[in-house]
mmCIF file of N, CA, C and O in Angstrom:
data_model
loop_
_atom_site.group_PDB
_atom_site.id
_atom_site.type_symbol
_atom_site.label_atom_id
_atom_site.label_comp_id
_atom_site.label_asym_id
_atom_site.label_seq_id
_atom_site.Cartn_x
_atom_site.Cartn_y
_atom_site.Cartn_z
ATOM 1 N N SER A 10 0.668 -1.455 -0.158
ATOM 2 C CA SER A 10 0.073 0.201 -0.198
ATOM 3 C C SER A 10 1.163 1.453 -0.074
ATOM 4 O O SER A 10 2.099 0.950 0.716
ATOM 5 N N ILE A 11 0.560 2.577 -0.730
ATOM 6 C CA ILE A 11 1.097 3.529 -0.265
ATOM 7 C C ILE A 11 0.193 4.801 0.282
ATOM 8 O O ILE A 11 -1.258 4.983 -0.270
ATOM 9 N N SER A 12 0.390 5.571 1.146
ATOM 10 C CA SER A 12 0.008 6.775 1.637
ATOM 11 C C SER A 12 0.779 8.040 1.872
ATOM 12 O O SER A 12 1.882 7.541 1.435
ATOM 13 N N VAL A 13 0.421 8.820 1.734
ATOM 14 C CA VAL A 13 0.984 10.322 0.813
ATOM 15 C C VAL A 13 0.492 11.111 2.770
ATOM 16 O O VAL A 13 -0.451 11.176 2.995
ATOM 17 N N THR A 14 1.910 11.788 3.164
ATOM 18 C CA THR A 14 1.509 12.890 4.112
ATOM 19 C C THR A 14 2.980 13.798 3.914
ATOM 20 O O THR A 14 3.642 13.702 2.898
ATOM 21 N N THR A 15 2.494 14.225 4.485
ATOM 22 C CA THR A 15 3.981 15.976 4.607
ATOM 23 C C THR A 15 4.497 15.803 6.106
ATOM 24 O O THR A 15 4.151 15.988 7.104
ATOM 25 N N ILE A 16 5.649 15.590 5.490
ATOM 26 C CA ILE A 16 6.704 15.303 6.494
ATOM 27 C C ILE A 16 7.760 16.651 6.682
ATOM 28 O O ILE A 16 8.353 16.813 5.500
ATOM 29 N N ASN A 17 7.469 17.507 7.476
ATOM 30 C CA ASN A 17 8.725 18.644 7.778
ATOM 31 C C ASN A 17 8.766 19.634 6.429
ATOM 32 O O ASN A 17 9.835 19.951 5.558
ATOM 33 N N GLY A 18 7.505 19.482 6.064
ATOM 34 C CA GLY A 18 6.896 20.768 4.742
ATOM 35 C C GLY A 18 7.346 19.792 3.246
ATOM 36 O O GLY A 18 7.031 20.291 1.976
ATOM 37 N N VAL A 19 7.648 18.661 3.177
ATOM 38 C CA VAL A 19 8.084 17.894 2.207
ATOM 39 C C VAL A 19 6.512 16.616 2.020
ATOM 40 O O VAL A 19 6.806 15.897 2.983
ATOM 41 N N LYS A 20 5.969 16.723 0.842
ATOM 42 C CA LYS A 20 5.071 15.709 0.410
ATOM 43 C C LYS A 20 5.988 14.542 -0.162
ATOM 44 O O LYS A 20 6.433 14.901 -0.664
ATOM 45 N N THR A 21 5.322 13.538 1.216
ATOM 46 C CA THR A 21 6.526 12.492 0.922
ATOM 47 C C THR A 21 5.499 11.081 1.154
ATOM 48 O O THR A 21 4.117 10.649 1.506
ATOM 49 N N ALA A 22 5.671 9.891 -0.045
ATOM 50 C CA ALA A 22 4.888 8.766 -0.044
ATOM 51 C C ALA A 22 5.384 8.216 0.407
ATOM 52 O O ALA A 22 6.778 7.684 0.866
ATOM 53 N N THR A 23 4.869 7.077 0.765
ATOM 54 C CA THR A 23 5.165 5.841 1.988
ATOM 55 C C THR A 23 4.590 4.543 1.214
ATOM 56 O O THR A 23 3.611 4.308 1.529
ATOM 57 N N ILE A 24 5.687 3.780 1.114
ATOM 58 C CA ILE A 24 5.572 2.931 0.701
ATOM 59 C C ILE A 24 5.291 0.983 1.859
ATOM 60 O O ILE A 24 6.272 1.109 2.295
ATOM 61 N N THR A 25 4.238 0.586 1.863
ATOM 62 C CA THR A 25 3.920 -0.482 3.107
ATOM 63 C C THR A 25 4.433 -1.595 2.090
ATOM 64 O O THR A 25 3.247 -2.204 1.371
ATOM 65 N N GLY A 26 5.253 -2.637 2.622
ATOM 66 C CA GLY A 26 5.564 -4.116 2.081
ATOM 67 C C GLY A 26 5.968 -4.921 2.683
ATOM 68 O O GLY A 26 6.256 -4.693 4.193
ATOM 69 N N ASP A 27 6.731 -5.613 2.196
ATOM 70 C CA ASP A 27 7.641 -6.800 2.632
ATOM 71 C C ASP A 27 9.156 -6.880 2.266
ATOM 72 O O ASP A 27 9.098 -6.674 0.927
ATOM 73 N N ASN A 28 10.129 -6.875 3.087
ATOM 74 C CA ASN A 28 11.206 -7.407 1.747
ATOM 75 C C ASN A 28 11.834 -6.140 1.638
ATOM 76 O O ASN A 28 12.255 -6.365 0.562
ATOM 77 N N PHE A 29 11.814 -5.155 2.188
ATOM 78 C CA PHE A 29 12.085 -4.079 0.993
ATOM 79 C C PHE A 29 14.017 -3.662 1.190
ATOM 80 O O PHE A 29 14.636 -3.299 0.768
ATOM 81 N N PRO A 30 14.797 -4.341 2.232
ATOM 82 C CA PRO A 30 15.800 -4.218 2.251
ATOM 83 C C PRO A 30 16.739 -4.223 1.122
ATOM 84 O O PRO A 30 18.047 -3.364 0.476
ATOM 85 N N GLY A 31 16.830 -4.906 -0.086
ATOM 86 C CA GLY A 31 17.563 -5.349 -1.261
ATOM 87 C C GLY A 31 17.310 -4.537 -2.608
ATOM 88 O O GLY A 31 17.147 -4.357 -3.279
ATOM 89 N N VAL A 32 16.072 -3.327 -1.835
ATOM 90 C CA VAL A 32 15.470 -3.013 -3.487
ATOM 91 C C VAL A 32 16.444 -1.576 -3.760
ATOM 92 O O VAL A 32 17.269 -0.933 -2.960
ATOM 93 N N PHE A 33 16.469 -1.495 -4.909
ATOM 94 C CA PHE A 33 17.737 -0.680 -5.885
ATOM 95 C C PHE A 33 16.807 0.421 -6.265
ATOM 96 O O PHE A 33 17.679 1.240 -7.204
ATOM 97 N N SER A 34 15.601 0.434 -6.967
ATOM 98 C CA SER A 34 14.847 1.133 -7.689
ATOM 99 C C SER A 34 13.257 1.403 -7.242
ATOM 100 O O SER A 34 12.700 0.422 -7.238
ATOM 101 N N VAL A 35 13.116 2.622 -7.162
ATOM 102 C CA VAL A 35 12.037 3.018 -7.017
ATOM 103 C C VAL A 35 11.674 4.072 -8.324
ATOM 104 O O VAL A 35 12.160 5.262 -8.176
ATOM 105 N N THR A 36 10.660 4.345 -9.033
ATOM 106 C CA THR A 36 9.816 5.136 -9.858
ATOM 107 C C THR A 36 8.597 4.974 -9.680
ATOM 108 O O THR A 36 7.785 4.426 -9.389
ATOM 109 N N ALA A 37 8.221 6.275 -9.908
ATOM 110 C CA ALA A 37 6.267 6.449 -9.902
ATOM 111 C C ALA A 37 6.323 7.513 -10.889
ATOM 112 O O ALA A 37 7.058 8.317 -11.645
ATOM 113 N N GLY A 38 5.714 7.086 -12.038
ATOM 114 C CA GLY A 38 5.383 7.296 -13.497
ATOM 115 C C GLY A 38 7.158 7.661 -14.130
ATOM 116 O O GLY A 38 7.882 6.993 -14.069
ATOM 117 N N SER A 39 7.178 8.949 -14.690
ATOM 118 C CA SER A 39 8.267 9.364 -15.479
ATOM 119 C C SER A 39 9.618 9.466 -14.552
ATOM 120 O O SER A 39 10.603 10.028 -14.751
ATOM 121 N N TYR A 40 8.781 9.386 -13.226
ATOM 122 C CA TYR A 40 9.979 9.796 -12.206
ATOM 123 C C TYR A 40 10.966 8.939 -11.501
ATOM 124 O O TYR A 40 10.303 7.702 -11.255
ATOM 125 N N SER A 41 12.120 8.875 -11.918
ATOM 126 C CA SER A 41 13.395 7.919 -10.868
ATOM 127 C C SER A 41 13.521 8.504 -9.613
ATOM 128 O O SER A 41 14.169 9.399 -9.703
ATOM 129 N N PHE A 42 13.706 7.918 -8.444
ATOM 130 C CA PHE A 42 14.041 8.543 -7.125
ATOM 131 C C PHE A 42 15.555 7.594 -6.698
ATOM 132 O O PHE A 42 15.632 7.056 -5.512
ATOM 133 N N ASN A 43 15.860 6.264 -7.893
ATOM 134 C CA ASN A 43 17.116 5.968 -7.661
ATOM 135 C C ASN A 43 18.860 7.102 -7.813
ATOM 136 O O ASN A 43 18.845 7.429 -8.428
ATOM 137 N N GLU A 44 18.942 7.318 -6.719
ATOM 138 C CA GLU A 44 19.878 8.208 -6.132
ATOM 139 C C GLU A 44 21.637 8.133 -6.858
ATOM 140 O O GLU A 44 21.464 6.548 -7.290
ATOM 141 N N PHE A 45 22.002 8.888 -7.541
ATOM 142 C CA PHE A 45 23.247 8.720 -8.545
ATOM 143 C C PHE A 45 22.589 8.034 -10.177
ATOM 144 O O PHE A 45 23.783 7.354 -10.244
ATOM 145 N N THR A 46 21.534 7.981 -10.330
ATOM 146 C CA THR A 46 21.237 7.624 -11.000
ATOM 147 C C THR A 46 20.235 8.302 -12.085
ATOM 148 O O THR A 46 18.969 8.744 -11.561
ATOM 149 N N THR A 47 20.818 8.081 -13.544
ATOM 150 C CA THR A 47 20.158 9.161 -14.405
ATOM 151 C C THR A 47 19.765 8.121 -15.705
ATOM 152 O O THR A 47 20.540 7.148 -16.434
ATOM 153 N N LYS A 48 18.455 7.550 -15.754
ATOM 154 C CA LYS A 48 18.086 6.910 -17.071
ATOM 155 C C LYS A 48 17.841 7.740 -18.008
ATOM 156 O O LYS A 48 17.057 8.494 -17.623
ATOM 157 N N ASN A 49 18.043 7.156 -18.898
ATOM 158 C CA ASN A 49 16.869 7.619 -20.413
ATOM 159 C C ASN A 49 16.006 8.159 -20.458
ATOM 160 O O ASN A 49 14.589 7.102 -20.422
ATOM 161 N N GLY A 50 15.635 9.630 -20.763
ATOM 162 C CA GLY A 50 14.236 9.821 -20.938
ATOM 163 C C GLY A 50 13.671 10.214 -19.255
ATOM 164 O O GLY A 50 12.183 10.314 -19.330
ATOM 165 N N VAL A 51 14.348 10.006 -18.061
ATOM 166 C CA VAL A 51 13.308 10.090 -16.878
ATOM 167 C C VAL A 51 14.302 10.689 -15.894
ATOM 168 O O VAL A 51 15.028 11.402 -16.118
ATOM 169 N N LEU A 52 13.616 11.323 -15.203
ATOM 170 C CA LEU A 52 13.687 12.618 -14.801
ATOM 171 C C LEU A 52 14.586 12.521 -12.968
ATOM 172 O O LEU A 52 13.912 11.448 -12.947
ATOM 173 N N THR A 53 15.571 12.442 -12.810
ATOM 174 C CA THR A 53 15.930 12.325 -11.573
ATOM 175 C C THR A 53 15.217 12.939 -10.288
ATOM 176 O O THR A 53 16.371 13.988 -10.514
ATOM 177 N N THR A 54 15.238 12.487 -9.301
ATOM 178 C CA THR A 54 14.802 13.314 -8.347
ATOM 179 C C THR A 54 15.851 12.687 -7.297
ATOM 180 O O THR A 54 16.049 11.810 -7.197
ATOM 181 N N GLN A 55 15.129 13.726 -6.141
ATOM 182 C CA GLN A 55 15.739 12.964 -4.737
ATOM 183 C C GLN A 55 15.610 11.320 -4.295
ATOM 184 O O GLN A 55 14.710 11.087 -5.062
ATOM 185 N N GLY A 56 16.123 10.965 -4.196
ATOM 186 C CA GLY A 56 16.355 9.271 -4.004
ATOM 187 C C GLY A 56 15.302 8.798 -2.590
ATOM 188 O O GLY A 56 15.350 9.761 -1.943
ATOM 189 N N PHE A 57 15.338 7.419 -3.149
ATOM 190 C CA PHE A 57 14.264 6.516 -2.062
ATOM 191 C C PHE A 57 14.923 6.842 -0.440
ATOM 192 O O PHE A 57 16.209 6.476 -0.417
ATOM 193 N N LYS A 58 14.060 6.075 0.093
ATOM 194 C CA LYS A 58 14.903 5.675 1.450
ATOM 195 C C LYS A 58 13.898 4.544 2.275
ATOM 196 O O LYS A 58 13.318 4.471 1.708
ATOM 197 N N VAL A 59 14.643 3.380 2.253
ATOM 198 C CA VAL A 59 14.011 2.607 2.767
ATOM 199 C C VAL A 59 14.378 2.536 4.532
ATOM 200 O O VAL A 59 15.637 2.412 4.895
ATOM 201 N N VAL A 60 13.523 2.366 4.691
ATOM 202 C CA VAL A 60 12.776 3.012 6.433
ATOM 203 C C VAL A 60 13.240 1.931 7.380
ATOM 204 O O VAL A 60 14.182 1.664 8.135
ATOM 205 N N ASP A 61 12.890 0.506 7.132
ATOM 206 C CA ASP A 61 12.753 -0.443 7.578
ATOM 207 C C ASP A 61 12.507 -1.754 6.176
ATOM 208 O O ASP A 61 12.205 -1.428 5.350
ATOM 209 N N GLN A 62 12.010 -2.928 6.937
ATOM 210 C CA GLN A 62 11.675 -3.954 5.863
ATOM 211 C C GLN A 62 10.750 -3.924 5.395
ATOM 212 O O GLN A 62 10.089 -4.518 4.351
ATOM 213 N N ASN A 63 10.126 -3.131 5.878
ATOM 214 C CA ASN A 63 8.240 -2.493 5.313
ATOM 215 C C ASN A 63 8.112 -1.759 5.208
ATOM 216 O O ASN A 63 6.750 -1.651 4.674
ATOM 217 N N HIS A 64 8.782 -0.386 4.978
ATOM 218 C CA HIS A 64 8.789 0.780 4.732
ATOM 219 C C HIS A 64 9.718 1.153 3.457
ATOM 220 O O HIS A 64 10.547 1.027 3.970
ATOM 221 N N ILE A 65 9.369 1.842 2.166
ATOM 222 C CA ILE A 65 9.910 2.575 1.761
ATOM 223 C C ILE A 65 9.769 3.777 1.580
ATOM 224 O O ILE A 65 8.135 4.221 1.527
ATOM 225 N N THR A 66 10.084 5.180 1.834
ATOM 226 C CA THR A 66 9.759 7.035 1.468
ATOM 227 C C THR A 66 9.715 7.356 0.141
ATOM 228 O O THR A 66 11.965 6.926 0.167
ATOM 229 N N PHE A 67 9.701 8.135 -0.302
ATOM 230 C CA PHE A 67 10.120 9.176 -1.243
ATOM 231 C C PHE A 67 9.216 10.357 -1.112
ATOM 232 O O PHE A 67 7.866 10.166 -1.007
ATOM 233 N N PRO A 68 10.143 11.446 -1.505
ATOM 234 C CA PRO A 68 9.529 12.603 -1.896
ATOM 235 C C PRO A 68 8.799 12.699 -3.075
ATOM 236 O O PRO A 68 8.857 11.989 -4.109
ATOM 237 N N VAL A 69 7.163 13.128 -2.944
ATOM 238 C CA VAL A 69 6.609 13.186 -3.999
ATOM 239 C C VAL A 69 6.829 14.544 -5.078
ATOM 240 O O VAL A 69 6.898 15.757 -4.670
ATOM 241 N N PRO A 70 7.371 14.331 -6.273
ATOM 242 C CA PRO A 70 7.636 15.462 -7.043
ATOM 243 C C PRO A 70 6.308 16.847 -7.272
ATOM 244 O O PRO A 70 5.510 16.192 -7.410
ATOM 245 N N THR A 71 7.036 17.819 -7.549
ATOM 246 C CA THR A 71 5.889 18.958 -7.539
ATOM 247 C C THR A 71 4.937 18.123 -8.590
ATOM 248 O O THR A 71 5.635 18.163 -9.834
ATOM 249 N N GLY A 72 3.986 18.398 -9.296
ATOM 250 C CA GLY A 72 3.575 18.461 -10.305
ATOM 251 C C GLY A 72 3.073 16.633 -10.629
ATOM 252 O O GLY A 72 1.595 16.719 -11.135
ATOM 253 N N LEU A 73 3.212 15.998 -9.442
ATOM 254 C CA LEU A 73 3.119 14.251 -9.856
ATOM 255 C C LEU A 73 2.034 14.606 -9.363
ATOM 256 O O LEU A 73 1.806 14.613 -7.660
ATOM 257 N N THR A 74 0.509 13.769 -10.083
ATOM 258 C CA THR A 74 -0.632 14.051 -8.993
ATOM 259 C C THR A 74 -1.215 12.539 -9.496
ATOM 260 O O THR A 74 -1.822 11.785 -8.104
ATOM 261 N N SER A 75 -1.120 12.303 -10.055
ATOM 262 C CA SER A 75 -0.912 10.259 -9.895
ATOM 263 C C SER A 75 -0.332 9.591 -10.946
ATOM 264 O O SER A 75 0.601 10.223 -11.972
ATOM 265 N N ALA A 76 -0.389 8.317 -10.557
ATOM 266 C CA ALA A 76 1.089 7.452 -11.433
ATOM 267 C C ALA A 76 0.953 6.415 -10.688
ATOM 268 O O ALA A 76 0.859 5.774 -9.634
ATOM 269 N N THR A 77 1.835 4.883 -11.604
ATOM 270 C CA THR A 77 2.012 3.717 -10.708
ATOM 271 C C THR A 77 3.503 3.880 -10.301
ATOM 272 O O THR A 77 4.153 5.087 -10.977
ATOM 273 N N VAL A 78 3.953 3.384 -9.402
ATOM 274 C CA VAL A 78 4.781 3.084 -8.363
ATOM 275 C C VAL A 78 5.304 1.530 -8.884
ATOM 276 O O VAL A 78 5.027 0.811 -8.527
ATOM 277 N N THR A 79 7.096 1.645 -9.086
ATOM 278 C CA THR A 79 7.247 0.383 -9.323
ATOM 279 C C THR A 79 8.648 0.228 -8.770
ATOM 280 O O THR A 79 9.359 1.128 -8.330
ATOM 281 N N VAL A 80 8.785 -1.026 -7.785
ATOM 282 C CA VAL A 80 9.965 -1.311 -6.702
ATOM 283 C C VAL A 80 10.621 -2.431 -7.418
ATOM 284 O O VAL A 80 10.021 -3.345 -7.719
ATOM 285 N N THR A 81 11.825 -2.338 -7.166
ATOM 286 C CA THR A 81 12.455 -3.121 -7.991
ATOM 287 C C THR A 81 13.743 -3.806 -6.788
ATOM 288 O O THR A 81 14.729 -2.786 -6.144
ATOM 289 N N ASN A 82 13.737 -5.029 -6.743
ATOM 290 C CA ASN A 82 14.909 -5.860 -5.736
ATOM 291 C C ASN A 82 15.464 -6.489 -6.756
ATOM 292 O O ASN A 82 15.514 -6.914 -7.931
ATOM 293 N N GLY A 83 16.529 -7.389 -5.989
ATOM 294 C CA GLY A 83 17.472 -8.352 -7.286
ATOM 295 C C GLY A 83 16.687 -9.818 -7.317
ATOM 296 O O GLY A 83 16.647 -10.643 -8.324
ATOM 297 N N GLY A 84 14.773 -9.968 -6.732
ATOM 298 C CA GLY A 84 14.293 -11.027 -7.062
ATOM 299 C C GLY A 84 12.749 -10.801 -8.246
ATOM 300 O O GLY A 84 12.343 -11.844 -8.688
ATOM 301 N N GLY A 85 13.086 -9.166 -8.740
ATOM 302 C CA GLY A 85 11.830 -8.744 -9.551
ATOM 303 C C GLY A 85 11.537 -7.525 -9.357
ATOM 304 O O GLY A 85 12.472 -7.002 -8.616
ATOM 305 N N SER A 86 10.284 -7.118 -9.703
ATOM 306 C CA SER A 86 10.367 -5.811 -9.404
ATOM 307 C C SER A 86 8.101 -6.256 -9.236
ATOM 308 O O SER A 86 8.220 -6.991 -9.712
ATOM 309 N N ALA A 87 8.406 -5.260 -8.496
ATOM 310 C CA ALA A 87 6.507 -5.107 -8.706
ATOM 311 C C ALA A 87 5.825 -3.418 -8.776
ATOM 312 O O ALA A 87 6.185 -2.510 -8.741
ATOM 313 N N THR A 88 4.803 -3.677 -9.454
ATOM 314 C CA THR A 88 4.070 -2.175 -9.464
ATOM 315 C C THR A 88 2.651 -2.116 -9.018
ATOM 316 O O THR A 88 1.916 -3.350 -9.081
ATOM 317 N N SER A 89 2.563 -1.354 -8.683
ATOM 318 C CA SER A 89 1.207 -0.656 -8.053
ATOM 319 C C SER A 89 0.200 -0.211 -8.832
ATOM 320 O O SER A 89 0.761 -0.264 -10.478
ATOM 321 N N THR A 90 -1.034 0.020 -8.571
ATOM 322 C CA THR A 90 -2.010 0.278 -9.291
ATOM 323 C C THR A 90 -1.802 1.588 -9.143
ATOM 324 O O THR A 90 -1.352 2.126 -8.960
ATOM 325 N N THR A 91 -2.944 2.687 -10.056
ATOM 326 C CA THR A 91 -2.507 4.257 -10.094
ATOM 327 C C THR A 91 -2.847 4.918 -8.982
ATOM 328 O O THR A 91 -3.722 4.200 -8.253
ATOM 329 N N ILE A 92 -1.599 5.203 -8.281
ATOM 330 C CA ILE A 92 -1.641 6.025 -7.021
ATOM 331 C C ILE A 92 -2.064 7.484 -7.175
ATOM 332 O O ILE A 92 -1.440 7.773 -7.985
ATOM 333 N N ARG A 93 -2.601 8.235 -6.331
ATOM 334 C CA ARG A 93 -3.022 9.274 -6.495
ATOM 335 C C ARG A 93 -2.413 10.624 -5.420
ATOM 336 O O ARG A 93 -1.988 9.662 -4.108
ATOM 337 N N PHE A 94 -1.670 11.193 -6.092
ATOM 338 C CA PHE A 94 -0.531 11.567 -4.589
ATOM 339 C C PHE A 94 -1.320 13.537 -4.434
ATOM 340 O O PHE A 94 -0.466 13.754 -3.702
ATOM 341 N N ASN A 95 -2.442 13.362 -4.052
ATOM 342 C CA ASN A 95 -2.968 14.588 -4.357
ATOM 343 C C ASN A 95 -3.391 14.636 -2.720
ATOM 344 O O ASN A 95 -3.562 13.663 -1.852
ATOM 345 N N LEU A 96 -2.519 15.929 -1.854
ATOM 346 C CA LEU A 96 -3.335 15.549 -0.450
ATOM 347 C C LEU A 96 -4.666 16.485 -0.238
ATOM 348 O O LEU A 96 -4.696 17.172 -0.360
#
């Protein structure tokens, strides 16, 4: 599941799931949250954070109102349904 809150003035999405320590990629629509990564045709913004094995956070870019979110680790990837990021 994904929830959106404002943390210290920044609109932040929190992904809740299982087995996140090995995650190396999080994308939402055309936005990549992979630190130190520039993908062809994808805007790279501030990176995601693996909070613990069940939670990942990332800042919601200005103008992103809805998108699918994809999380990737060594075992493959999972893509959400379309998430609305409006608070």
